Short mmCIF file of C-alpha atoms and ligand atoms in Angstrom, two decimals:
data_model
loop_
_atom_site.label_atom_id
_atom_site.label_comp_id
_atom_site.label_asym_id
_atom_site.label_seq_id
_atom_site.Cartn_x
_atom_site.Cartn_y
_atom_site.Cartn_z
CA MET A 1 -0.97 -40.54 -21.80
CA LYS A 2 -2.23 -39.67 -18.32
CA ARG A 3 -5.20 -37.88 -17.17
CA ALA A 4 -4.40 -34.99 -14.85
CA ALA A 5 -6.57 -32.82 -12.66
CA VAL A 6 -5.15 -29.29 -11.71
CA LEU A 7 -6.99 -27.92 -8.78
CA GLY A 8 -6.52 -24.18 -8.83
CA ALA A 9 -6.82 -21.99 -11.98
CA GLY A 10 -4.44 -19.16 -10.72
CA SER A 11 -1.17 -18.12 -12.29
CA TRP A 12 0.78 -21.47 -11.54
CA GLY A 13 -2.13 -23.86 -11.91
CA THR A 14 -2.81 -22.41 -15.40
CA ALA A 15 0.80 -22.45 -16.42
CA PHE A 16 1.25 -25.91 -15.13
CA ALA A 17 -1.88 -27.08 -17.02
CA LYS A 18 -0.09 -26.09 -20.19
CA VAL A 19 3.09 -28.00 -19.17
CA LEU A 20 1.08 -31.18 -18.50
CA ALA A 21 -0.71 -30.69 -21.90
CA ASP A 22 2.57 -30.03 -23.64
CA ALA A 23 3.92 -33.26 -22.08
CA GLY A 24 1.15 -35.21 -23.52
CA ASN A 25 -1.37 -35.42 -20.80
CA ASP A 26 -5.16 -34.67 -20.88
CA VAL A 27 -5.82 -32.07 -18.41
CA THR A 28 -8.85 -30.72 -16.65
CA LEU A 29 -8.48 -27.48 -14.58
CA TRP A 30 -10.70 -26.84 -11.66
CA ALA A 31 -11.49 -23.14 -11.34
CA ARG A 32 -13.47 -21.66 -8.52
CA ARG A 33 -15.33 -19.22 -10.89
CA PRO A 34 -17.65 -20.43 -13.62
CA ASP A 35 -16.63 -17.45 -15.96
CA VAL A 36 -13.04 -18.62 -15.80
CA ALA A 37 -13.89 -22.30 -16.38
CA THR A 38 -16.00 -21.19 -19.41
CA ALA A 39 -13.34 -18.93 -20.81
CA ILE A 40 -10.77 -21.84 -20.55
CA ARG A 41 -13.08 -24.37 -21.98
CA GLU A 42 -14.47 -22.21 -25.00
CA GLN A 43 -11.70 -19.72 -25.73
CA HIS A 44 -8.63 -21.55 -24.16
CA VAL A 45 -7.59 -18.55 -22.23
CA ASN A 46 -7.70 -17.68 -18.53
CA PRO A 47 -8.66 -14.02 -18.56
CA ASP A 48 -7.78 -13.38 -14.91
CA TYR A 49 -4.38 -15.08 -14.83
CA LEU A 50 -1.76 -15.14 -17.64
CA PRO A 51 -4.32 -13.71 -20.14
CA GLU A 52 -1.84 -13.67 -23.01
CA LEU A 53 -1.34 -17.41 -22.73
CA ARG A 54 -3.32 -19.57 -25.20
CA LEU A 55 -3.80 -22.85 -23.60
CA PRO A 56 -3.47 -26.19 -25.57
CA THR A 57 -6.74 -27.79 -26.63
CA ALA A 58 -5.88 -30.85 -24.30
CA VAL A 59 -6.78 -28.36 -21.38
CA THR A 60 -10.41 -28.19 -20.47
CA ALA A 61 -11.94 -26.70 -17.24
CA THR A 62 -14.81 -27.12 -14.83
CA VAL A 63 -16.11 -25.80 -11.48
CA ASP A 64 -17.04 -29.30 -10.40
CA PRO A 65 -14.02 -30.89 -8.42
CA ALA A 66 -15.68 -34.42 -9.09
CA ASP A 67 -15.63 -33.80 -12.79
CA ALA A 68 -12.02 -32.68 -12.75
CA LEU A 69 -11.01 -35.57 -10.58
CA ASP A 70 -12.91 -38.29 -12.37
CA GLY A 71 -10.26 -40.91 -13.56
CA ALA A 72 -7.38 -38.63 -12.79
CA ASP A 73 -4.06 -40.50 -12.17
CA LEU A 74 -2.30 -37.19 -11.39
CA VAL A 75 -3.88 -34.73 -9.04
CA VAL A 76 -2.12 -31.39 -9.01
CA ILE A 77 -2.93 -28.78 -6.24
CA ALA A 78 -2.30 -25.04 -6.79
CA ILE A 79 -4.14 -22.92 -4.48
CA PRO A 80 -2.93 -20.63 -1.60
CA SER A 81 -1.48 -22.74 1.12
CA GLN A 82 -3.76 -21.47 3.91
CA THR A 83 -6.89 -22.60 1.93
CA LEU A 84 -5.72 -26.09 1.36
CA ARG A 85 -7.11 -27.78 4.45
CA ASP A 86 -10.62 -26.54 3.85
CA ASN A 87 -10.69 -27.67 0.29
CA LEU A 88 -9.18 -31.07 0.86
CA GLY A 89 -12.44 -32.39 2.64
CA ASP A 90 -14.50 -31.71 -0.47
CA TRP A 91 -11.88 -33.12 -2.85
CA ALA A 92 -10.33 -36.24 -1.17
CA THR A 93 -13.46 -38.43 -1.69
CA HIS A 94 -13.02 -38.00 -5.39
CA PHE A 95 -9.30 -38.86 -5.51
CA THR A 96 -8.64 -42.11 -7.69
CA PRO A 97 -7.12 -44.85 -5.59
CA ASP A 98 -3.36 -44.80 -6.26
CA ALA A 99 -3.39 -41.44 -7.87
CA THR A 100 -0.36 -39.39 -7.30
CA VAL A 101 -1.16 -36.23 -5.54
CA VAL A 102 1.33 -33.40 -6.44
CA SER A 103 1.69 -30.18 -4.50
CA LEU A 104 2.74 -27.11 -6.28
CA MET A 105 2.27 -25.00 -3.08
CA LYS A 106 5.03 -23.05 -1.38
CA GLY A 107 3.75 -22.41 2.23
CA ILE A 108 3.51 -23.57 5.88
CA GLU A 109 0.15 -23.90 7.45
CA LEU A 110 -0.55 -21.35 10.21
CA GLY A 111 -1.19 -22.83 13.68
CA THR A 112 -0.22 -26.59 12.80
CA LEU A 113 3.13 -25.53 11.21
CA LYS A 114 2.64 -28.45 8.69
CA ARG A 115 4.00 -28.50 5.18
CA MET A 116 1.68 -28.98 2.45
CA SER A 117 2.61 -32.45 1.77
CA GLU A 118 1.98 -33.25 5.46
CA LEU A 119 -1.42 -31.65 5.31
CA ILE A 120 -2.42 -33.76 2.23
CA VAL A 121 -1.47 -36.91 4.10
CA GLU A 122 -3.27 -35.90 7.24
CA ALA A 123 -6.40 -34.08 5.80
CA ALA A 124 -7.01 -36.26 2.69
CA GLY A 125 -5.83 -39.45 4.11
CA VAL A 126 -3.36 -40.04 1.22
CA GLU A 127 -0.34 -42.39 1.99
CA PRO A 128 2.87 -40.32 2.29
CA ASP A 129 4.54 -42.11 -0.66
CA ARG A 130 1.61 -41.15 -2.93
CA VAL A 131 2.41 -37.38 -2.46
CA ALA A 132 4.87 -35.51 -4.64
CA VAL A 133 6.16 -31.94 -4.44
CA VAL A 134 7.02 -29.98 -7.62
CA THR A 135 9.09 -26.95 -6.94
CA GLY A 136 12.05 -24.98 -8.27
CA PRO A 137 12.80 -21.61 -10.09
CA ASN A 138 9.54 -21.45 -11.96
CA LEU A 139 8.06 -18.29 -12.23
CA ALA A 140 4.74 -18.90 -13.89
CA ALA A 141 4.86 -16.33 -16.54
CA GLU A 142 8.38 -17.39 -17.78
CA ILE A 143 7.20 -21.06 -17.94
CA ALA A 144 4.00 -20.05 -19.75
CA ALA A 145 6.25 -18.33 -22.29
CA GLU A 146 8.35 -21.55 -22.70
CA GLN A 147 11.55 -20.13 -21.36
CA PRO A 148 13.71 -22.96 -20.43
CA ALA A 149 14.01 -23.92 -16.86
CA ALA A 150 14.38 -26.86 -14.64
CA THR A 151 12.40 -28.10 -11.61
CA VAL A 152 12.42 -30.73 -8.94
CA VAL A 153 10.05 -33.64 -8.31
CA ALA A 154 10.24 -34.71 -4.82
CA CYS A 155 8.67 -37.93 -3.50
CA THR A 156 9.77 -40.62 -0.97
CA ASP A 157 8.68 -43.24 -3.56
CA THR A 158 11.58 -42.83 -6.10
CA ASP A 159 9.67 -44.76 -8.80
CA ARG A 160 6.75 -42.52 -8.51
CA ALA A 161 8.90 -39.52 -8.58
CA ALA A 162 10.34 -40.80 -11.90
CA ARG A 163 6.81 -41.27 -13.33
CA VAL A 164 5.71 -37.75 -12.48
CA GLN A 165 9.23 -36.65 -13.89
CA ARG A 166 8.26 -38.22 -17.24
CA ALA A 167 4.79 -36.84 -17.05
CA ILE A 168 5.77 -33.19 -16.79
CA ALA A 169 8.91 -33.10 -18.93
CA THR A 170 8.71 -30.82 -21.88
CA ARG A 171 11.13 -29.06 -24.32
CA TYR A 172 11.09 -26.10 -21.94
CA LEU A 173 10.88 -27.66 -18.60
CA ARG A 174 13.39 -30.28 -17.32
CA PRO A 175 12.41 -32.02 -14.16
CA TYR A 176 14.94 -33.61 -11.75
CA THR A 177 13.93 -36.04 -9.04
CA ASN A 178 14.87 -35.82 -5.31
CA ASP A 179 13.68 -37.91 -2.32
CA ASP A 180 14.06 -35.09 0.19
CA VAL A 181 10.58 -33.97 0.46
CA ILE A 182 11.16 -31.86 3.56
CA GLY A 183 14.11 -30.02 2.24
CA CYS A 184 12.35 -29.30 -1.19
CA GLU A 185 9.26 -27.98 0.47
CA LEU A 186 11.13 -25.75 3.08
CA GLY A 187 13.31 -24.24 0.33
CA GLY A 188 10.15 -23.29 -1.44
CA ALA A 189 8.33 -21.95 1.58
CA VAL A 190 11.28 -19.98 3.10
CA LYS A 191 12.47 -18.43 -0.10
CA ASN A 192 9.19 -16.58 -0.28
CA VAL A 193 10.07 -14.92 3.16
CA ILE A 194 13.48 -14.02 2.00
CA ALA A 195 12.21 -12.58 -1.30
CA LEU A 196 9.98 -10.34 0.81
CA ALA A 197 13.22 -9.10 2.60
CA CYS A 198 14.85 -8.64 -0.79
CA GLY A 199 11.71 -6.63 -2.08
CA MET A 200 12.05 -4.53 1.16
CA ALA A 201 15.64 -3.80 0.44
CA HIS A 202 15.02 -2.91 -3.22
CA GLY A 203 12.02 -0.68 -2.10
CA MET A 204 14.38 1.16 0.34
CA GLY A 205 16.82 1.84 -2.58
CA PHE A 206 19.61 -0.65 -1.67
CA GLY A 207 21.43 -2.41 -4.45
CA GLU A 208 22.98 -5.81 -5.12
CA ASN A 209 25.32 -6.21 -2.19
CA THR A 210 22.39 -5.95 0.04
CA LYS A 211 20.17 -8.43 -1.84
CA ALA A 212 23.12 -10.95 -2.27
CA THR A 213 23.67 -10.74 1.42
CA LEU A 214 20.09 -11.41 2.21
CA MET A 215 19.96 -14.33 -0.28
CA THR A 216 23.09 -15.94 1.16
CA ARG A 217 22.27 -15.50 4.81
CA GLY A 218 18.72 -16.34 4.18
CA LEU A 219 19.77 -19.70 2.52
CA ALA A 220 21.95 -20.27 5.67
CA GLU A 221 18.88 -19.92 7.92
CA THR A 222 16.78 -22.00 5.59
CA ALA A 223 19.36 -24.81 5.81
CA ARG A 224 19.56 -24.53 9.57
CA LEU A 225 15.79 -25.02 9.87
CA GLY A 226 15.88 -27.81 7.30
CA VAL A 227 18.35 -29.76 9.06
CA ALA A 228 16.56 -29.46 12.37
CA LEU A 229 13.52 -30.84 10.57
CA GLY A 230 15.47 -33.65 9.01
CA ALA A 231 16.16 -32.30 5.52
CA ASP A 232 19.37 -33.17 3.57
CA PRO A 233 21.49 -30.00 3.64
CA MET A 234 22.62 -30.52 0.03
CA THR A 235 19.10 -29.90 -1.04
CA PHE A 236 19.39 -26.27 -0.33
CA ALA A 237 22.28 -25.94 -2.76
CA GLY A 238 20.03 -27.34 -5.51
CA LEU A 239 17.02 -26.05 -7.62
CA ALA A 240 14.49 -26.18 -4.91
CA GLY A 241 16.96 -24.15 -2.60
CA LEU A 242 19.25 -21.75 -4.16
CA GLY A 243 17.71 -22.08 -7.65
CA ASP A 244 14.32 -20.99 -6.51
CA LEU A 245 15.71 -18.38 -4.01
CA VAL A 246 17.68 -16.61 -6.74
CA ALA A 247 14.77 -16.60 -9.25
CA THR A 248 12.31 -15.27 -6.74
CA CYS A 249 14.55 -12.68 -4.94
CA SER A 250 15.79 -11.43 -8.35
CA SER A 251 12.71 -11.14 -10.39
CA PRO A 252 10.24 -8.29 -10.63
CA LEU A 253 7.78 -11.04 -11.57
CA SER A 254 7.74 -12.44 -8.02
CA ARG A 255 4.81 -11.54 -5.99
CA ASN A 256 6.52 -11.94 -2.78
CA ARG A 257 9.58 -9.58 -3.86
CA THR A 258 6.91 -7.20 -5.22
CA PHE A 259 5.03 -7.21 -2.00
CA GLY A 260 8.18 -6.56 -0.08
CA GLU A 261 8.93 -3.53 -2.35
CA HIS A 262 5.69 -1.99 -1.26
CA LEU A 263 6.68 -2.42 2.48
CA GLY A 264 10.21 -1.15 1.74
CA ARG A 265 8.66 1.99 0.31
CA GLY A 266 6.96 2.56 3.54
CA GLU A 267 3.54 1.25 2.84
CA SER A 268 1.61 -0.60 5.48
CA LEU A 269 0.48 -4.25 5.24
CA GLU A 270 -2.94 -3.15 4.28
CA GLN A 271 -1.74 -0.79 1.47
CA ALA A 272 0.69 -3.37 0.16
CA GLN A 273 -2.17 -6.01 0.09
CA ALA A 274 -4.48 -3.53 -1.83
CA ALA A 275 -1.82 -2.82 -4.39
CA THR A 276 -1.17 -6.59 -5.15
CA ARG A 277 -3.73 -9.00 -6.19
CA TYR A 278 -1.94 -12.35 -6.37
CA THR A 279 -0.85 -14.74 -3.57
CA ALA A 280 2.33 -13.78 -1.86
CA GLU A 281 2.66 -16.84 0.34
CA GLY A 282 5.47 -15.46 2.47
CA VAL A 283 3.43 -12.73 4.14
CA LYS A 284 1.45 -15.52 6.16
CA SER A 285 4.11 -18.21 6.09
CA CYS A 286 6.69 -15.98 7.74
CA LEU A 287 4.63 -16.37 10.94
CA ALA A 288 4.61 -20.15 10.57
CA ILE A 289 8.35 -20.37 9.79
CA ARG A 290 9.09 -17.93 12.62
CA ASP A 291 7.12 -20.33 15.02
CA LEU A 292 8.92 -23.41 13.53
CA ALA A 293 12.26 -21.65 14.19
CA ILE A 294 11.22 -21.17 17.83
CA LYS A 295 9.95 -24.72 18.27
CA TYR A 296 13.08 -26.17 17.02
CA GLY A 297 15.39 -23.67 18.66
CA VAL A 298 16.87 -22.34 15.33
CA GLU A 299 18.10 -18.77 14.74
CA MET A 300 16.27 -17.21 11.77
CA PRO A 301 17.14 -13.56 12.17
CA ILE A 302 15.81 -12.49 8.63
CA THR A 303 12.56 -14.36 9.05
CA GLU A 304 12.20 -12.87 12.42
CA GLN A 305 12.41 -9.33 11.06
CA VAL A 306 10.44 -9.83 8.18
CA GLU A 307 7.57 -11.10 10.35
CA ARG A 308 8.02 -7.98 12.49
CA VAL A 309 7.69 -5.64 9.61
CA CYS A 310 4.65 -7.61 8.14
CA HIS A 311 2.73 -8.14 11.28
CA GLU A 312 4.01 -5.95 14.06
CA GLY A 313 4.25 -2.57 11.85
CA LEU A 314 8.09 -2.49 12.36
CA ASP A 315 9.74 -0.05 9.99
CA PRO A 316 11.98 -1.88 7.59
CA ARG A 317 14.87 0.44 8.24
CA VAL A 318 14.68 -0.46 11.99
CA ALA A 319 14.67 -4.09 10.89
CA VAL A 320 17.93 -3.40 8.90
CA ARG A 321 19.55 -1.83 11.88
CA ALA A 322 18.56 -4.90 14.06
CA LEU A 323 20.11 -7.28 11.52
CA MET A 324 23.28 -5.15 11.15
CA SER A 325 23.91 -4.85 14.89
CA ARG A 326 23.66 -8.49 15.75
CA GLU A 327 26.59 -9.80 17.62
CA PRO A 328 29.57 -10.66 15.44
CA LYS A 329 29.76 -14.35 14.10
CA SER A 330 31.74 -16.70 12.06
CA GLU A 331 30.16 -17.67 8.69
N1 LIG B 401 2.73 -18.02 -9.65
C1 LIG B 401 4.01 -18.68 -9.73
O1 LIG B 401 4.84 -18.28 -10.41
C2 LIG B 401 4.15 -19.85 -8.74
C3 LIG B 401 5.20 -20.76 -9.09
C4 LIG B 401 5.54 -21.80 -8.22
C5 LIG B 401 4.67 -21.96 -7.14
N2 LIG B 401 3.64 -21.14 -6.82
C6 LIG B 401 2.84 -21.51 -5.83
O2 LIG B 401 1.49 -22.06 -6.19
C7 LIG B 401 0.53 -21.77 -5.19
C8 LIG B 401 -0.61 -21.13 -5.96
O3 LIG B 401 -0.15 -19.86 -6.40
P1 LIG B 401 -0.63 -19.17 -7.67
O4 LIG B 401 0.53 -18.29 -8.17
O5 LIG B 401 -1.30 -19.83 -8.62
O6 LIG B 401 -1.56 -18.03 -7.05
P2 LIG B 401 -2.55 -17.02 -7.74
O7 LIG B 401 -2.85 -15.91 -6.68
O8 LIG B 401 -2.09 -16.67 -9.03
O9 LIG B 401 -3.93 -17.81 -7.85
C9 LIG B 401 -4.62 -18.49 -6.79
C10 LIG B 401 -5.71 -19.47 -7.15
O10 LIG B 401 -6.27 -19.95 -6.05
C11 LIG B 401 -7.72 -19.83 -6.13
N3 LIG B 401 -8.11 -19.54 -4.71
C12 LIG B 401 -7.95 -18.45 -3.93
N4 LIG B 401 -8.47 -18.65 -2.66
C13 LIG B 401 -9.09 -20.05 -2.68
C14 LIG B 401 -9.84 -20.72 -1.76
N5 LIG B 401 -10.12 -20.44 -0.72
N6 LIG B 401 -10.06 -21.99 -2.20
C15 LIG B 401 -9.87 -22.39 -3.47
N7 LIG B 401 -9.13 -21.80 -4.29
C16 LIG B 401 -8.72 -20.40 -4.10
C17 LIG B 401 -7.84 -18.54 -6.81
O11 LIG B 401 -9.17 -18.46 -7.43
C18 LIG B 401 -6.77 -18.70 -7.89
O12 LIG B 401 -7.26 -19.46 -8.98
C19 LIG B 401 1.13 -20.94 -4.17
O13 LIG B 401 1.45 -21.75 -3.09
C20 LIG B 401 2.50 -20.28 -4.78
O14 LIG B 401 3.35 -20.12 -3.78
C21 LIG B 401 3.27 -20.09 -7.69
O1 LIG B 402 5.80 -15.02 -7.43
P1 LIG B 402 6.15 -15.75 -6.29
O2 LIG B 402 6.97 -14.74 -5.28
O3 LIG B 402 5.07 -16.44 -5.59
O4 LIG B 402 7.31 -16.79 -6.84
C1 LIG B 402 6.94 -17.62 -7.73
C2 LIG B 402 7.69 -18.88 -7.75
O5 LIG B 402 7.59 -19.57 -6.45
C3 LIG B 402 9.13 -18.82 -8.13
O6 LIG B 402 9.63 -20.21 -8.33
#
């Protein structure tokens, strides 16, 4: 049995704590708010996120990161990507030597354009081969309901990846390993941007042809960026690429797709933010991904248009016209 700390008691942190407990680990969730920590500890529910989920008794909670991290061999982080750097300073001093630090986050840091695993290495001083990424078609509510799914554990240290794989395997979650951390993280971050585009398409009343086109061409631009950054192109055909893209772009449970729907119906960024409560990572990450594309000289036309709709007030219908009138190309 392992001791796991899950830092972040939102939708995915809470569902993942259940996965870890069901896989046989002792789990301490770190929550920001005392009332959430108390409810998890005493009633085994998180009233703010996935309130219908009854957590196993092997899950406890605290607001003190030192308590959560005490003796943890697995440190799992599930907070919004843009808040990671600020939190790592507080947390890193409590990391157990040789603990594996697992990122569940799917975003790119604004300004530095770093992936979350890079940020953990840089800001927490953790060696790169101690950082793993868990990513795949894993909508939190479906995992919490024990609907069967697979996921990927990406780590440059293949033995460590296999240890994390064993530590999170349950009857409803089947983890695969992969040593392509760059590709797995990019797949997770960029699919959120493509899900925003699919949501916009849905909000504008377009059907499956439009969404399939966005998913397919979205995957093409994701793979182009990935290859420029050193990823294995095959990763994008796997769970962290195609798998997560399809789940997120197709599901009304996706916060990114839902956010896009609001924009597609003609709402402003502020109206969409007011109507949605949970983290939609693509809204901020589209800026960083657009900047990465510019930096590496990669064409990412869908990402470019999503950024314009989200941050420059472009009408999504004008974005569609821009995409459809690009110069003809071969596939
Ligand atoms: N929800 C999913 O289905 C899912 C699945 C896979 C990956 N992810 C990824 O997991 C990460 C977390 O997403 P989530 O779904 O749990 O989000 P969420 O919106 O459900 O919860 C966010 C959590 O982070 C906390 N938080 C917010 N601001 C913070 C700050 N400044 N410092 C510390 N904590 C803060 C909130 O209190 C909350 O507990 C994201 O990167 C997301 O892309 C989510
Ligand atoms: O709800 P979303 O849009 O953040 O997507 C959730 C997960 O990343 C799906 O794998």
